[in-house]
MMTF fields as JSON, N, C-alpha, C and O atoms, coordinates in Angstrom:
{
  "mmtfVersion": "1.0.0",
  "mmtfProducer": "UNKNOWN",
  "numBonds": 611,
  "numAtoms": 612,
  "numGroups": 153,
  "numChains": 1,
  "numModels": 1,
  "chainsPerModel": [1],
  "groupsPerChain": [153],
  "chainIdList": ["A"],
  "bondAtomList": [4, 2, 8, 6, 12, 10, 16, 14, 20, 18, 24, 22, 28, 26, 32, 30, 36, 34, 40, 38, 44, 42, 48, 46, 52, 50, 56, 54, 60, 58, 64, 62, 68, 66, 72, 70, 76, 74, 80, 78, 84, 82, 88, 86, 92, 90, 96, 94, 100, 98, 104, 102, 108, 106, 112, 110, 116, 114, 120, 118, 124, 122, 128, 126, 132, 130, 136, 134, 140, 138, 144, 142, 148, 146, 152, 150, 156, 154, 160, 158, 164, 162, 168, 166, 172, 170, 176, 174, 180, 178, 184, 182, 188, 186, 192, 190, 196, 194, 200, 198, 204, 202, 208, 206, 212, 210, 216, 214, 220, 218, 224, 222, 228, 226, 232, 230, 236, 234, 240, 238, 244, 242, 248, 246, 252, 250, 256, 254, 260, 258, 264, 262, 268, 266, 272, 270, 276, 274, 280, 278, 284, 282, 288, 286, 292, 290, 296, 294, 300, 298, 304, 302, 308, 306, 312, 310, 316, 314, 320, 318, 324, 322, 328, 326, 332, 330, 336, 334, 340, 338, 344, 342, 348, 346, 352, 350, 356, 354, 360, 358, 364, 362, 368, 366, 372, 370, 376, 374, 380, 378, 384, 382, 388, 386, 392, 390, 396, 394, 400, 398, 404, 402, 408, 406, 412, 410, 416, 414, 420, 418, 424, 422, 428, 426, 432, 430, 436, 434, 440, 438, 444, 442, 448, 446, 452, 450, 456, 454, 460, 458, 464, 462, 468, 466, 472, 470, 476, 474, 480, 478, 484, 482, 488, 486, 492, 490, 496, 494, 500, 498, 504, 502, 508, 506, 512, 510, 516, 514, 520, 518, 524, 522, 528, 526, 532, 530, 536, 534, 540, 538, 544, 542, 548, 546, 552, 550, 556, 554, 560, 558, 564, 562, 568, 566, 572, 570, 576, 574, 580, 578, 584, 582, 588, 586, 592, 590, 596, 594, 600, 598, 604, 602, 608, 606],
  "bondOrderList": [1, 1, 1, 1, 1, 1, 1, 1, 1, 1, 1, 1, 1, 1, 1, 1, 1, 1, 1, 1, 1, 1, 1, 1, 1, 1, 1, 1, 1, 1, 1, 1, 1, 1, 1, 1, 1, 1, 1, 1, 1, 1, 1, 1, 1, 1, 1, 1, 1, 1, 1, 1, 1, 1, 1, 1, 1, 1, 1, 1, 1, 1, 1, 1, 1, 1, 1, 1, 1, 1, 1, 1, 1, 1, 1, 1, 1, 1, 1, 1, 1, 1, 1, 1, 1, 1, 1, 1, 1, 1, 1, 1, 1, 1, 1, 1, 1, 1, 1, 1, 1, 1, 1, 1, 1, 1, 1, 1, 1, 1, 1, 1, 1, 1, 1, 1, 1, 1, 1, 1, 1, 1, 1, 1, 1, 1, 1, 1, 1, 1, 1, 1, 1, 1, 1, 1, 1, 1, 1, 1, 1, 1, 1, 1, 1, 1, 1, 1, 1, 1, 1, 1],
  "groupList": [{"groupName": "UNK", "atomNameList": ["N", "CA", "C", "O"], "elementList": ["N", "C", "C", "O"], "formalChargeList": [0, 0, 0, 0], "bondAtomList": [1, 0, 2, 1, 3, 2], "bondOrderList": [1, 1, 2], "singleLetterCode": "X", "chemCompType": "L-PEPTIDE LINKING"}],
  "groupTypeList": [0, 0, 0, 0, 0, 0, 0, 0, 0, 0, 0, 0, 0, 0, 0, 0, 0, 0, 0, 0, 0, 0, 0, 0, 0, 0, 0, 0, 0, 0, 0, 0, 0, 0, 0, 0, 0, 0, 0, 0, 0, 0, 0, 0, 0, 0, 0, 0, 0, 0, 0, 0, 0, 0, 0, 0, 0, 0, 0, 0, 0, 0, 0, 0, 0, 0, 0, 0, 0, 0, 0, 0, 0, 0, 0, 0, 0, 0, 0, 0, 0, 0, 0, 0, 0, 0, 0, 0, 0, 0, 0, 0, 0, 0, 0, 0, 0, 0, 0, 0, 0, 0, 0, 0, 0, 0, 0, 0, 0, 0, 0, 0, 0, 0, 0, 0, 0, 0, 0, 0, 0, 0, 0, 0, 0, 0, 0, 0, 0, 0, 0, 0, 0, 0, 0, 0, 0, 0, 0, 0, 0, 0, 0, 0, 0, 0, 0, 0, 0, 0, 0, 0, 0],
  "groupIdList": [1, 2, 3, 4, 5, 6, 7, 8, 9, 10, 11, 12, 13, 14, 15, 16, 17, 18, 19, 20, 21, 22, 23, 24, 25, 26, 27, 28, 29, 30, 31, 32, 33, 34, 35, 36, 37, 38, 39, 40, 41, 42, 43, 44, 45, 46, 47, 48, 49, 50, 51, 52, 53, 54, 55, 56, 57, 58, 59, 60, 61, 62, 63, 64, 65, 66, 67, 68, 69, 70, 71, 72, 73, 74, 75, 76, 77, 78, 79, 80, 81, 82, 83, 84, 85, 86, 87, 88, 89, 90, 91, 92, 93, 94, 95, 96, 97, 98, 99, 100, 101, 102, 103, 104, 105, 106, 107, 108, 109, 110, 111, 112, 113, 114, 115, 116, 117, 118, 119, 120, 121, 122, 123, 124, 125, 126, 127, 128, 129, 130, 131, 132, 133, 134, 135, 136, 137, 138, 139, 140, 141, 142, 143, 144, 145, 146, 147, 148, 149, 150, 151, 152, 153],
  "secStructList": [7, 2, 2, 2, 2, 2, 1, 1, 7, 7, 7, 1, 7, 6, 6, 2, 2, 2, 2, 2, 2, 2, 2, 2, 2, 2, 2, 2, 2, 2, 2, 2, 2, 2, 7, 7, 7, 1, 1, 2, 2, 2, 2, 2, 2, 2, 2, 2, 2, 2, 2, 2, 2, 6, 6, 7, 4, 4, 4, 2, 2, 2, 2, 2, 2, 2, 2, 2, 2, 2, 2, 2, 2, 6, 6, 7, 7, 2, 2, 2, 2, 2, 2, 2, 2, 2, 2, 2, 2, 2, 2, 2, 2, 2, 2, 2, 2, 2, 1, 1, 1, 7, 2, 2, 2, 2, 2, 2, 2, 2, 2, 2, 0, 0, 0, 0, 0, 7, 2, 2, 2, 2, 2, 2, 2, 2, 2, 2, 2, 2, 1, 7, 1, 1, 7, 7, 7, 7, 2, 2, 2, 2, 2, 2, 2, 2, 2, 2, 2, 6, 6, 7, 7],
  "xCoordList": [-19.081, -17.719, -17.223, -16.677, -17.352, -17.263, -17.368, -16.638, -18.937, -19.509, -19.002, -19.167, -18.263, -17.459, -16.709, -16.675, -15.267, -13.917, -14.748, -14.983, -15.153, -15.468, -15.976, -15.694, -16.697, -17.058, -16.121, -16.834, -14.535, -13.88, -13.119, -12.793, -13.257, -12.449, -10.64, -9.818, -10.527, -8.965, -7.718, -7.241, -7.446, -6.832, -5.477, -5.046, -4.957, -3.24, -2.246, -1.032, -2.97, -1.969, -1.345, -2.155, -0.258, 0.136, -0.077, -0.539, 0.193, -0.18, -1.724, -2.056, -2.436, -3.695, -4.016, -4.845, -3.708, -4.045, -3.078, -3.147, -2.24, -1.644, -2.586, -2.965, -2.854, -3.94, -4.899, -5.148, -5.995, -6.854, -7.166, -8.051, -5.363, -5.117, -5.161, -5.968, -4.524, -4.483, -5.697, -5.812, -6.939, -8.442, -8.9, -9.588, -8.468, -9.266, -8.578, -9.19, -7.629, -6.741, -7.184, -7.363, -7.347, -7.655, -8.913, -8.898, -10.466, -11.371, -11.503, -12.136, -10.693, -10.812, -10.262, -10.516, -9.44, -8.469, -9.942, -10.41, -10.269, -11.464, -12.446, -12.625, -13.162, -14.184, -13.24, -13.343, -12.085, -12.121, -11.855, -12.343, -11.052, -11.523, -12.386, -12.407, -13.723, -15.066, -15.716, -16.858, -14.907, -16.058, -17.686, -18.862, -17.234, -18.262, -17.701, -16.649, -18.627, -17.628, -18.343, -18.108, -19.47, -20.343, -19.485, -18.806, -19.359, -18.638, -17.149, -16.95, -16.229, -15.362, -14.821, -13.602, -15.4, -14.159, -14.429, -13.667, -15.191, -15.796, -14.553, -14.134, -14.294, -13.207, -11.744, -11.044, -11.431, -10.23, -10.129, -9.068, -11.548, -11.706, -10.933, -9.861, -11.892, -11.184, -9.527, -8.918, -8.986, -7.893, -6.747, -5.691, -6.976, -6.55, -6.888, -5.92, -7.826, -7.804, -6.743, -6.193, -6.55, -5.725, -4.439, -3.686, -4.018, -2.512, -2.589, -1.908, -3.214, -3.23, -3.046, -2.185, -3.764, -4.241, -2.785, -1.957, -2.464, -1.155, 0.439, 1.483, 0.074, 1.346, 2.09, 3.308, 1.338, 1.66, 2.164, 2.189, 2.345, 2.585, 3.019, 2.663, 4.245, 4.426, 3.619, 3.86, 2.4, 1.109, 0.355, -0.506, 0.788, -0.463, -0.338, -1.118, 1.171, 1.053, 0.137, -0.587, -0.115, -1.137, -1.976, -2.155, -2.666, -3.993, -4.137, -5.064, -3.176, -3.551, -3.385, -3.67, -3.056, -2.874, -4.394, -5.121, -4.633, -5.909, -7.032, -8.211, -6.824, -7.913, -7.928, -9.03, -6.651, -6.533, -7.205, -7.868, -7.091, -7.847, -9.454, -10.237, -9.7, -11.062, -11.795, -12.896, -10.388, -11.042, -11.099, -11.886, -9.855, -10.466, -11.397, -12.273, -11.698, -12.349, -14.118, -15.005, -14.461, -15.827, -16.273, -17.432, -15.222, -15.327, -15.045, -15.596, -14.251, -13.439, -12.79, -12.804, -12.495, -11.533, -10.459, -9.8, -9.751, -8.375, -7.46, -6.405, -8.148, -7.366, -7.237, -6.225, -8.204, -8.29, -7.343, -6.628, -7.285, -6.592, -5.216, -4.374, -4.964, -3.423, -2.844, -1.85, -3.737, -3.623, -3.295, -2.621, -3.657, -3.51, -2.315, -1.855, -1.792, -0.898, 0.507, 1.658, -0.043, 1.205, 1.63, 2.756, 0.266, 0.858, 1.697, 2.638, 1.106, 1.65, 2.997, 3.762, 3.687, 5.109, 5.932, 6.902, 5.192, 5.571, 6.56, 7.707, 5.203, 5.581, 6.935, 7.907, 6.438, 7.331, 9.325, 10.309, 9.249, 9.732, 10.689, 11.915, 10.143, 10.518, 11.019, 11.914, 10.334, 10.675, 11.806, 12.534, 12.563, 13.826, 14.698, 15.759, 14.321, 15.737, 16.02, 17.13, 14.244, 15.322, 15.83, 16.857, 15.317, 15.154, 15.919, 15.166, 17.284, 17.915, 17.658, 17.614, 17.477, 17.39, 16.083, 16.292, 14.782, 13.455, 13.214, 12.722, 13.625, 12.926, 11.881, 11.478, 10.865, 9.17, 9.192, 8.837, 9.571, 9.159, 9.871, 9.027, 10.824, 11.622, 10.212, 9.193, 10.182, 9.271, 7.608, 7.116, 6.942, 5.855, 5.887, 4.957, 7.129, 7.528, 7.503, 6.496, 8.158, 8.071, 7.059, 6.944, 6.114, 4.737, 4.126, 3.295, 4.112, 2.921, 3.2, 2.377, 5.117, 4.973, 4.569, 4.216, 4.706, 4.153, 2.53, 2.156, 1.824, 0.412, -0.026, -1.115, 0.99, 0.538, 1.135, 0.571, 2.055, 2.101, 3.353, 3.487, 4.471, 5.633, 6.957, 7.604, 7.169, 7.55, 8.952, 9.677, 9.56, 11.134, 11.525, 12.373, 11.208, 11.033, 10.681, 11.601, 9.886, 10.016, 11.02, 11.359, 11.488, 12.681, 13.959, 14.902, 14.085, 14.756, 15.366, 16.5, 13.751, 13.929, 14.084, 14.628, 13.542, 14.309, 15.74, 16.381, 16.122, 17.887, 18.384, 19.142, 17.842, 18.328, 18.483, 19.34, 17.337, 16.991, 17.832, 18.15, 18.391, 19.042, 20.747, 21.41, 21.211, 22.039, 22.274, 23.489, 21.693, 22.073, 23.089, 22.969, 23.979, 24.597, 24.118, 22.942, 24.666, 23.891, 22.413, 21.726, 21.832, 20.38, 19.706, 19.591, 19.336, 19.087, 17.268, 16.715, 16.632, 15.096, 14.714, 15.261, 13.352, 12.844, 12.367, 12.314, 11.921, 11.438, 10.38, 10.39, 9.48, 7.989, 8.411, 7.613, 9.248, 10.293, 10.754, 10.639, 11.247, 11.84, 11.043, 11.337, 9.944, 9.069, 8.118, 7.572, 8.145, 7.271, 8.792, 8.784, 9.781, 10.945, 10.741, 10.724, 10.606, 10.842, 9.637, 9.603, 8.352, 7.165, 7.089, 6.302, 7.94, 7.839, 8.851, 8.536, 10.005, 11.231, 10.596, 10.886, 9.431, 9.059, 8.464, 8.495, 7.793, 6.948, 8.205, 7.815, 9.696, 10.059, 10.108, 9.903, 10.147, 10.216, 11.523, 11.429],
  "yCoordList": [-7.147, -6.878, -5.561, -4.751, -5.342, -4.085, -2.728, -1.738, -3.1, -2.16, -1.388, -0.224, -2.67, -2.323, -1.937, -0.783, -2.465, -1.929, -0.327, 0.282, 0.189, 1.723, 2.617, 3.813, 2.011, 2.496, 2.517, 2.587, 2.51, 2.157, 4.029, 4.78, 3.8, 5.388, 5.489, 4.687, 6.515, 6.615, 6.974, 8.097, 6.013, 6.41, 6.99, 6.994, 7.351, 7.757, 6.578, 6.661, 5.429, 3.933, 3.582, 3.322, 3.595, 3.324, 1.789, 1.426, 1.061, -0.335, -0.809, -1.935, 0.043, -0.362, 0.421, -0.133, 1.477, 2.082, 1.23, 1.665, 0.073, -0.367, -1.489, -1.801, -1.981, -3.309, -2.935, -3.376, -1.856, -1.009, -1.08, -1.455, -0.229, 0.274, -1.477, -1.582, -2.454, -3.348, -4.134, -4.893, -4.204, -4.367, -3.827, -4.483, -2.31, -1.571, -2.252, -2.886, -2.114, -2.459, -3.981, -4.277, -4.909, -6.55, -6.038, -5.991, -5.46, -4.844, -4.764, -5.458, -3.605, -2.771, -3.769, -3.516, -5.002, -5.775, -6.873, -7.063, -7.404, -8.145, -7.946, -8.479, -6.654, -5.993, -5.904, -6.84, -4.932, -5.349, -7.149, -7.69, -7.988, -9.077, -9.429, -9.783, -9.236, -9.811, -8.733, -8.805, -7.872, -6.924, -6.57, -6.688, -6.239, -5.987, -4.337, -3.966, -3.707, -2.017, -0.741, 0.456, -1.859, -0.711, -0.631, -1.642, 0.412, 0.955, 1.033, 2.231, 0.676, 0.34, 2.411, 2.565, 3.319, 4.793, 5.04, 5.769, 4.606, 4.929, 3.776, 4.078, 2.971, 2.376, 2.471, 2.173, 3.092, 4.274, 5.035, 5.269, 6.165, 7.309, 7.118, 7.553, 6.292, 5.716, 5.157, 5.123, 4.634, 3.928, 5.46, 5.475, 6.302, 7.756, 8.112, 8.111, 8.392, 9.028, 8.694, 9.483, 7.291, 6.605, 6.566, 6.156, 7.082, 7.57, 8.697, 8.894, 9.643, 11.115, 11.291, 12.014, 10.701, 10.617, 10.084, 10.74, 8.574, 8.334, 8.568, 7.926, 9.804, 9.874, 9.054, 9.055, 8.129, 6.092, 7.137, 6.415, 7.946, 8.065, 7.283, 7.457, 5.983, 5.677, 4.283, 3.412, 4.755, 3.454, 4.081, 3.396, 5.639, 5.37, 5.293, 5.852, 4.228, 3.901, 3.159, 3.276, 2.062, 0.592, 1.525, 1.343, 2.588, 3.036, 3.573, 3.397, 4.137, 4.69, 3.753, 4.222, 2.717, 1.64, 0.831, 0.664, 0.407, -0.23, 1.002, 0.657, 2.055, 3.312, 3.014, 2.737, 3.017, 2.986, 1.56, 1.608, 0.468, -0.786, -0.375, -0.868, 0.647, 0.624, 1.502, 1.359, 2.646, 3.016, 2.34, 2.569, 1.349, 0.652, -0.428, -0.431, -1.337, -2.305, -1.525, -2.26, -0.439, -0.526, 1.021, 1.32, 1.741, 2.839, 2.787, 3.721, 2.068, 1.826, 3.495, 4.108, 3.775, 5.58, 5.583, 6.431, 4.875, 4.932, 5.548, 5.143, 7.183, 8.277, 8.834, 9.518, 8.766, 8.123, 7.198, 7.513, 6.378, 5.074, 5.676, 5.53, 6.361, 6.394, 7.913, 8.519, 8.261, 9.783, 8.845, 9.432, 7.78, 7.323, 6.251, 5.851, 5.768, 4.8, 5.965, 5.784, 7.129, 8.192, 8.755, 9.118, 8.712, 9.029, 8.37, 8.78, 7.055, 6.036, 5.815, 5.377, 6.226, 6.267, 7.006, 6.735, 8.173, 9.331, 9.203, 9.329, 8.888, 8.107, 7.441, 7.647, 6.329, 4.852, 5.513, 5.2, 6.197, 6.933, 7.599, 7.498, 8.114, 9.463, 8.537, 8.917, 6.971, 5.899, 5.65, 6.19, 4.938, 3.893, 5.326, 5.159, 6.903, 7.722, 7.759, 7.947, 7.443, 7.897, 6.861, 6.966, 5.895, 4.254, 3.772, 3.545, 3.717, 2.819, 1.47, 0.796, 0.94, -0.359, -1.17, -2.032, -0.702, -0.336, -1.523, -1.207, -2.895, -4.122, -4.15, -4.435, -3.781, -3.572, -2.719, -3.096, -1.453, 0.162, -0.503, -0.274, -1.115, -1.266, -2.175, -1.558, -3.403, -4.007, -3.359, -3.295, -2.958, -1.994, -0.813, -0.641, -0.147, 0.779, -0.238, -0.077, -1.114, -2.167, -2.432, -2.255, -2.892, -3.418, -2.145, -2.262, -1.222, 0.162, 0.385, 0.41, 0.569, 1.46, 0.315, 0.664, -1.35, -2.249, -1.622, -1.292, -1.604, -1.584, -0.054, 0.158, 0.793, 2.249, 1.459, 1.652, 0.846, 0.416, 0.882, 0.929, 1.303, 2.29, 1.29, 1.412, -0.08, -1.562, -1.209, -1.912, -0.242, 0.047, 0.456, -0.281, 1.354, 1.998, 0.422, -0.108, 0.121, -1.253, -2.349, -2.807, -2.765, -3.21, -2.601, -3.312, -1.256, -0.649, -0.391, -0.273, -0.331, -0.776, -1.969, -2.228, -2.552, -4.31, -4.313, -4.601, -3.912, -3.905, -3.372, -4.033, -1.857, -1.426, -1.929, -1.78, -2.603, -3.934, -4.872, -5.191, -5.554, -6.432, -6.721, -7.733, -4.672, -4.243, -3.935, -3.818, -3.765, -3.093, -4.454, -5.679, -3.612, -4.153, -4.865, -4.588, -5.804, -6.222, -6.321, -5.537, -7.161, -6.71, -8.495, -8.769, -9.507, -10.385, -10.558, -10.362, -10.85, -11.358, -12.244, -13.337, -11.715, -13.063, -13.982, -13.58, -15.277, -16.226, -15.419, -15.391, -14.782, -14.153, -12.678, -12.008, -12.402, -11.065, -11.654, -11.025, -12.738, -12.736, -13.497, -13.416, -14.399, -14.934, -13.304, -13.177, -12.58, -11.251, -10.812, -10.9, -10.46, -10.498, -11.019, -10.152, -12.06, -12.924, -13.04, -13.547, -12.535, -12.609, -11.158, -10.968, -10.181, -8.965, -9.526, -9.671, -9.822, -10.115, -10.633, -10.28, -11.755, -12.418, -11.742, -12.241, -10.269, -9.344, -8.542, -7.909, -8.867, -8.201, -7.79, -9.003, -7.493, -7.017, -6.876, -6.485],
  "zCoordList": [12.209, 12.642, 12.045, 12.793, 10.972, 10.215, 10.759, 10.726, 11.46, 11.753, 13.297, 13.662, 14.074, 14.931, 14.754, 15.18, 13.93, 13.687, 13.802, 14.847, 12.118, 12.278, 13.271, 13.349, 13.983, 15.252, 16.087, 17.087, 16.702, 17.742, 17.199, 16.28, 18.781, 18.574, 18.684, 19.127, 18.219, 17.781, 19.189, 19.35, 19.896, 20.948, 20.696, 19.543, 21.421, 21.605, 21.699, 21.511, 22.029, 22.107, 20.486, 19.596, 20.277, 19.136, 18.87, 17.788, 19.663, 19.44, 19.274, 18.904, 19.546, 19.295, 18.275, 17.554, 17.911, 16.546, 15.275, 14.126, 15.566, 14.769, 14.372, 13.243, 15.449, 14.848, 14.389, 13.267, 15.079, 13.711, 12.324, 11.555, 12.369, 10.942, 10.146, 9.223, 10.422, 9.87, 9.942, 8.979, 11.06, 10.87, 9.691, 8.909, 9.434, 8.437, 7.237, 6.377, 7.256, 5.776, 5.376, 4.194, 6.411, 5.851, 5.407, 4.177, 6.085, 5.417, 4.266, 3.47, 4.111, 2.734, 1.591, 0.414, 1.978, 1.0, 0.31, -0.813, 1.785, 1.392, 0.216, -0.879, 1.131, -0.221, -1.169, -1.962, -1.494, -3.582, -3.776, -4.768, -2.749, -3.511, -4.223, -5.402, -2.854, -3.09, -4.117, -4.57, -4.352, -5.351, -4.342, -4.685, -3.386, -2.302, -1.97, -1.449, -2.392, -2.521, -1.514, -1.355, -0.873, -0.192, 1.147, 1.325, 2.19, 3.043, 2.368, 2.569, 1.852, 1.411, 1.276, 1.198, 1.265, 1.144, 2.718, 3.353, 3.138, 4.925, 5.865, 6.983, 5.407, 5.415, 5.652, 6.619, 4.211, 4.151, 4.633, 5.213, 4.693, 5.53, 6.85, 7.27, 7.35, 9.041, 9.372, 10.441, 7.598, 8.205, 7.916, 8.548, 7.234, 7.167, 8.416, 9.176, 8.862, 10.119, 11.169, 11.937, 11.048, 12.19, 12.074, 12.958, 10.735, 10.234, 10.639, 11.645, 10.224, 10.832, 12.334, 12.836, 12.874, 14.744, 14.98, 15.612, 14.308, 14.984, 14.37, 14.493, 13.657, 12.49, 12.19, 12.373, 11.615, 11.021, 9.252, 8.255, 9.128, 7.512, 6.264, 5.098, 7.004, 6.155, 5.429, 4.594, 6.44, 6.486, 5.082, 4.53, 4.45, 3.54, 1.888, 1.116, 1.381, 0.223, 0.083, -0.906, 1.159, 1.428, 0.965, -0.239, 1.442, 1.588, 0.069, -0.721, -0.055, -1.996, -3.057, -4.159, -3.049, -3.691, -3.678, -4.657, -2.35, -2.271, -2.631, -2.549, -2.924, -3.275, -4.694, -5.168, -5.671, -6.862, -7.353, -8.389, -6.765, -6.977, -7.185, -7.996, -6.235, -5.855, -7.28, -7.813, -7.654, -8.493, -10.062, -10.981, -9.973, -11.655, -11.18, -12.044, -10.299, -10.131, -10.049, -10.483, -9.638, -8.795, -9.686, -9.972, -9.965, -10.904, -11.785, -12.368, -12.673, -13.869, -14.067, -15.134, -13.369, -13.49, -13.849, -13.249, -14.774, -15.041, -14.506, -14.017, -14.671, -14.095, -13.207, -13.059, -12.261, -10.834, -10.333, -9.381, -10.734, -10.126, -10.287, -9.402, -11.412, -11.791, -11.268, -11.667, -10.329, -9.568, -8.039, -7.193, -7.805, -6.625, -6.74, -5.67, -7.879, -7.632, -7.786, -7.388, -8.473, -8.423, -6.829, -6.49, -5.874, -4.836, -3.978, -3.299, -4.141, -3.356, -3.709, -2.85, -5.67, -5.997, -5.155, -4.447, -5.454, -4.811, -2.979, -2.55, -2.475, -0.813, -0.521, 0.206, -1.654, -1.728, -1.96, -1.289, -2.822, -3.532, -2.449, -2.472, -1.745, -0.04, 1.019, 1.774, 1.154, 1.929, 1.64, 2.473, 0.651, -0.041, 0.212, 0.812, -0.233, -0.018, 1.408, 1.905, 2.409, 3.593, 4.151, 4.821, 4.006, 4.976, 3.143, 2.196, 3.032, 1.941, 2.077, 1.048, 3.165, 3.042, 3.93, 4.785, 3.533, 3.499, 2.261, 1.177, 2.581, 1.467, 1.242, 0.114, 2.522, 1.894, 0.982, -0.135, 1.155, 0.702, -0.629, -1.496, -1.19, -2.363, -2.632, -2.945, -2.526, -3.184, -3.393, -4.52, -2.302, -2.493, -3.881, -4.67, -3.894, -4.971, -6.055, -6.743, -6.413, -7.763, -8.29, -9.503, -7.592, -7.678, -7.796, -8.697, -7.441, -7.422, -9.179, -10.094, -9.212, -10.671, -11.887, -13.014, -11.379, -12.199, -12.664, -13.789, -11.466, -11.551, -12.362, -12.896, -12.294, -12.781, -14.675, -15.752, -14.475, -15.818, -16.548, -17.771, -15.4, -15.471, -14.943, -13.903, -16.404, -15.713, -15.79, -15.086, -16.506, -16.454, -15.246, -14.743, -14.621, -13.392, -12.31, -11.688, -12.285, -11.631, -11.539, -10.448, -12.646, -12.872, -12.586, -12.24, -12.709, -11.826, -10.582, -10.119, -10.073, -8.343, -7.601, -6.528, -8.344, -8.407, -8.175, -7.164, -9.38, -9.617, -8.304, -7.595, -7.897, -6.797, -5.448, -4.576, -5.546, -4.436, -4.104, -2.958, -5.602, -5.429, -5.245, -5.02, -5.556, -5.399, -4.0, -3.849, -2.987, -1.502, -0.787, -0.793, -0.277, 0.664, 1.709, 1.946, 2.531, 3.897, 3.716, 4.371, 2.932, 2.884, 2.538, 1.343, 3.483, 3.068, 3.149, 4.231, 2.186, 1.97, 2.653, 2.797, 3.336, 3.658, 2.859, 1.697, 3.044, 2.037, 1.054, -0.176, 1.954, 1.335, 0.745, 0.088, 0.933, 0.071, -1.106, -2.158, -1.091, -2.546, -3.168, -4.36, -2.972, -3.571, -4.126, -5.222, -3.372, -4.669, -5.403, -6.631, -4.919, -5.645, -7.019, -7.893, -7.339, -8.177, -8.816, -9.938, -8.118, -9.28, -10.014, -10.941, -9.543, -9.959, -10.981, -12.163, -10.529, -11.941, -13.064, -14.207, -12.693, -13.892, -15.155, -16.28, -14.753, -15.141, -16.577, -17.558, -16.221, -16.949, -18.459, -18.416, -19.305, -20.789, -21.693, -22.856]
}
């Protein structure tokens, strides 16, 4: 199946480059589960391509996040990993100023600067989170909500 997803070429249909991108991304999620790491940047490669092809941009914190996994789990690169969870801040970061009320992009940002290890800043964006106006969680939003809160110091 693998070997298909990567093989399918990159059309102009946004809806089909959406399910793709999310073929590639369950992929790529799998292997670091499984600690199964072979195809796994050929992977990314492709699910980048399909952001690029379909200017999905704000598709590629997912992608630097699951890169940074790849590099402490399969490389042990610390600094690596923490060059990729900076980009994905970075992104996350550009999302919440333009899209204020962007509950993924807020929670995605929490969890990234958790994982870079930057938990004030996380807690932060929490707060900010929990500060917006008009802004109600879904069940599966505030259940990471609340496992990120637990993380606090």
């Amino acid at each position: 199946i693998v070997d298909r997803v990567l093989r399918q070429e990159i059309p102009t249909d946004d809806a089909y480059n959406i399910a793709l991108f999310n073929d590639l991304m369950a992929i790529a999620a799998l292997k670091i589960f499984h600690k199964s790491f072979s195809d796994f940047l050929v992977v990314v490669d492709k699910a980048l391509a399909v952001i690029e092809k379909s200017q999905f941009h704000s598709y590629k914190p997912g992608v630097y996040i699951l890169e940074a996994k790849y590099e402490l789990l399969h490389k042990q690169n610390k600094k690596k990993a923490a060059e990729n969870y900076d980009k994905a801040i970075k992104k996350l970061k550009r999302a919440v100023a333009i899209q204020k009320k962007n509950v993924d992009a807020y929670i995605m940002l929490a969890d990234a600067y958790v994982k870079a290890g930057e938990q004030k800043e996380a807690e932060d964006t929490i707060d900010k989170l929990r500060d917006l106006d008009d802004v109600r969680l879904s069940g599966k939003q505030e259940e990471k909500v609340c496992l990120l809160d637990s993380k606090r110091i």
